[in-house]
């Protein structure tokens, strides 16, 4: 039997109450760059690596030595060119010591209908760390 607890708040603050190495897995789908301005602070692609590094310290501390960190994120196309802010974020994390093991892809054929018409069968680029 698993116990599930859900907290609403800033993960950088909430994680502070957990001891070192407490978690085996961190999986996050962080805010999209330059998006959802009415829902949360929009982060530009240029500032994204710096923004994401603000999670590094607590993630690194609470993750067990043999734990994994999965970052569900995909870069975007701007004026017909792919903006590589995800690559830059991954490189910034690698410089902090994260070992990026691979990208992964997932298929979501049963997405709820809505404005995002291209999501139904989209495969997304994602990153896994250990
Ligand atoms: C791209 S959405 C992820 C959506 C989620 N995967 C889902 O399927 O509903 C990003 C989410 O991160 C949340 N968020 C933004 N900054 C956060 C922070 N510092 N700590 C925790 N959550 C945060 C936002 O409120 C938003 O719900």
Short mmCIF file of C-alpha atoms and ligand atoms in Angstrom, two decimals:
data_model
loop_
_atom_site.label_atom_id
_atom_site.label_comp_id
_atom_site.label_asym_id
_atom_site.label_seq_id
_atom_site.Cartn_x
_atom_site.Cartn_y
_atom_site.Cartn_z
CA UNK A 1 0.00 0.00 0.00
CA UNK A 2 1.43 3.35 -1.03
CA UNK A 3 0.78 6.59 0.75
CA UNK A 4 0.38 9.66 -1.45
CA UNK A 5 0.62 13.22 -0.23
CA UNK A 6 -0.04 16.22 -2.44
CA UNK A 7 1.30 19.66 -1.60
CA UNK A 8 0.52 22.93 -3.30
CA UNK A 9 3.41 25.37 -3.25
CA UNK A 10 6.87 26.18 -4.46
CA UNK A 11 8.80 22.92 -4.58
CA UNK A 12 12.03 24.75 -3.72
CA UNK A 13 10.48 25.62 -0.34
CA UNK A 14 8.47 22.46 0.29
CA UNK A 15 11.48 20.21 -0.27
CA UNK A 16 13.37 21.94 2.53
CA UNK A 17 11.48 19.93 5.14
CA UNK A 18 12.78 16.63 3.76
CA UNK A 19 16.11 15.11 4.81
CA UNK A 20 19.03 14.54 2.44
CA UNK A 21 18.57 11.64 0.03
CA UNK A 22 14.91 11.14 0.96
CA UNK A 23 13.53 10.59 -2.54
CA UNK A 24 14.27 7.90 -5.10
CA UNK A 25 12.67 9.75 -7.98
CA UNK A 26 12.10 13.35 -8.93
CA UNK A 27 9.89 13.81 -11.96
CA UNK A 28 8.83 17.22 -13.07
CA UNK A 29 7.01 18.86 -15.91
CA UNK A 30 8.22 22.43 -15.38
CA UNK A 31 6.70 25.60 -16.79
CA UNK A 32 6.99 26.05 -20.54
CA UNK A 33 9.23 28.89 -21.67
CA UNK A 34 7.46 32.02 -22.90
CA UNK A 35 4.04 30.59 -22.15
CA UNK A 36 1.02 30.57 -19.84
CA UNK A 37 1.53 34.17 -18.78
CA UNK A 38 -1.83 34.19 -17.00
CA UNK A 39 -1.03 31.07 -14.98
CA UNK A 40 2.55 31.46 -13.76
CA UNK A 41 5.57 33.64 -14.25
CA UNK A 42 6.61 33.25 -17.85
CA UNK A 43 10.30 32.50 -18.26
CA UNK A 44 12.05 33.48 -21.48
CA UNK A 45 14.08 30.86 -23.30
CA UNK A 46 17.19 32.98 -22.69
CA UNK A 47 16.62 32.92 -18.93
CA UNK A 48 15.43 29.33 -18.74
CA UNK A 49 18.74 27.64 -17.75
CA UNK A 50 19.24 30.13 -14.93
CA UNK A 51 15.61 29.70 -13.83
CA UNK A 52 15.89 25.94 -13.77
CA UNK A 53 19.14 26.00 -11.83
CA UNK A 54 17.16 27.57 -8.99
CA UNK A 55 15.76 24.05 -8.40
CA UNK A 56 19.15 22.32 -8.56
CA UNK A 57 20.24 22.72 -4.96
CA UNK A 58 17.16 21.19 -3.32
CA UNK A 59 16.71 18.52 -6.01
CA UNK A 60 20.34 17.48 -5.61
CA UNK A 61 20.10 17.38 -1.83
CA UNK A 62 16.87 15.38 -1.48
CA UNK A 63 17.56 12.85 -4.24
CA UNK A 64 19.08 9.55 -3.09
CA UNK A 65 22.53 8.74 -4.49
CA UNK A 66 21.08 6.01 -6.69
CA UNK A 67 17.92 8.03 -7.46
CA UNK A 68 16.77 9.40 -10.79
CA UNK A 69 15.56 12.76 -11.95
CA UNK A 70 13.27 12.92 -14.98
CA UNK A 71 12.75 16.26 -16.64
CA UNK A 72 9.72 16.30 -18.89
CA UNK A 73 10.41 19.20 -21.21
CA UNK A 74 10.55 19.99 -24.89
CA UNK A 75 12.09 22.88 -26.71
CA UNK A 76 10.16 25.06 -29.10
CA UNK A 77 10.32 26.57 -32.56
CA UNK A 78 10.66 30.33 -32.88
CA UNK A 79 10.38 31.90 -36.34
CA UNK A 80 10.96 28.53 -37.96
CA UNK A 81 14.08 27.78 -35.92
CA UNK A 82 14.26 25.36 -33.02
CA UNK A 83 15.21 27.27 -29.87
CA UNK A 84 17.59 25.02 -27.99
CA UNK A 85 16.89 26.27 -24.50
CA UNK A 86 16.39 22.70 -23.35
CA UNK A 87 19.90 21.74 -24.51
CA UNK A 88 21.28 24.76 -22.69
CA UNK A 89 19.37 23.85 -19.56
CA UNK A 90 20.70 20.29 -19.72
CA UNK A 91 24.26 21.57 -20.15
CA UNK A 92 23.81 23.93 -17.20
CA UNK A 93 22.60 20.99 -15.07
CA UNK A 94 25.52 18.85 -16.26
CA UNK A 95 27.91 21.55 -15.09
CA UNK A 96 26.33 21.21 -11.64
CA UNK A 97 27.09 17.49 -11.65
CA UNK A 98 23.91 15.91 -13.02
CA UNK A 99 24.66 12.96 -15.29
CA UNK A 100 22.32 13.09 -18.24
CA UNK A 101 21.74 9.50 -19.29
CA UNK A 102 19.32 9.80 -22.17
CA UNK A 103 16.38 11.41 -23.85
CA UNK A 104 13.11 9.56 -23.97
CA UNK A 105 9.95 9.88 -25.99
CA UNK A 106 6.38 9.23 -25.10
CA UNK A 107 3.17 8.97 -27.04
CA UNK A 108 -0.05 10.36 -25.66
CA UNK A 109 -2.81 9.23 -28.00
CA UNK A 110 -5.61 9.88 -25.53
CA UNK A 111 -5.01 13.56 -24.77
CA UNK A 112 -8.10 15.48 -23.76
CA UNK A 113 -9.56 17.51 -26.60
CA UNK A 114 -8.82 21.19 -26.42
CA UNK A 115 -6.99 24.09 -27.92
CA UNK A 116 -3.71 22.18 -28.30
CA UNK A 117 -4.71 20.24 -31.36
CA UNK A 118 -1.22 18.85 -32.03
CA UNK A 119 -0.96 17.10 -28.70
CA UNK A 120 -3.12 14.12 -29.51
CA UNK A 121 -0.43 11.97 -31.01
CA UNK A 122 2.65 14.06 -30.35
CA UNK A 123 5.90 12.50 -29.24
CA UNK A 124 7.88 14.73 -26.92
CA UNK A 125 11.60 14.98 -26.32
CA UNK A 126 12.38 14.52 -22.66
CA UNK A 127 15.46 14.16 -20.54
CA UNK A 128 16.41 11.68 -17.83
CA UNK A 129 19.17 12.26 -15.28
CA UNK A 130 20.71 10.07 -12.68
C1 LIG B 1 3.79 22.75 -17.77
S1 LIG B 1 2.84 22.75 -16.29
C2 LIG B 1 2.84 21.07 -15.87
C3 LIG B 1 1.51 20.47 -15.98
C4 LIG B 1 1.38 19.08 -15.38
N1 LIG B 1 2.43 18.20 -15.84
C5 LIG B 1 0.03 18.53 -15.78
O1 LIG B 1 -0.01 17.60 -16.57
O2 LIG B 1 -0.95 19.09 -15.33
C6 LIG B 1 3.96 23.47 -15.13
C7 LIG B 1 3.43 23.48 -13.70
O3 LIG B 1 4.49 23.85 -12.81
C8 LIG B 1 3.94 24.62 -11.77
N2 LIG B 1 5.05 25.35 -11.13
C9 LIG B 1 5.66 26.47 -11.57
N3 LIG B 1 6.65 26.83 -10.72
C10 LIG B 1 6.66 25.91 -9.71
C11 LIG B 1 7.42 25.76 -8.52
N4 LIG B 1 8.40 26.61 -8.19
N5 LIG B 1 7.15 24.72 -7.71
C12 LIG B 1 6.17 23.85 -8.02
N6 LIG B 1 5.41 23.92 -9.14
C13 LIG B 1 5.65 24.96 -9.96
C14 LIG B 1 2.90 25.48 -12.46
O4 LIG B 1 1.94 25.95 -11.55
C15 LIG B 1 2.31 24.49 -13.47
O5 LIG B 1 1.20 23.83 -12.92
#
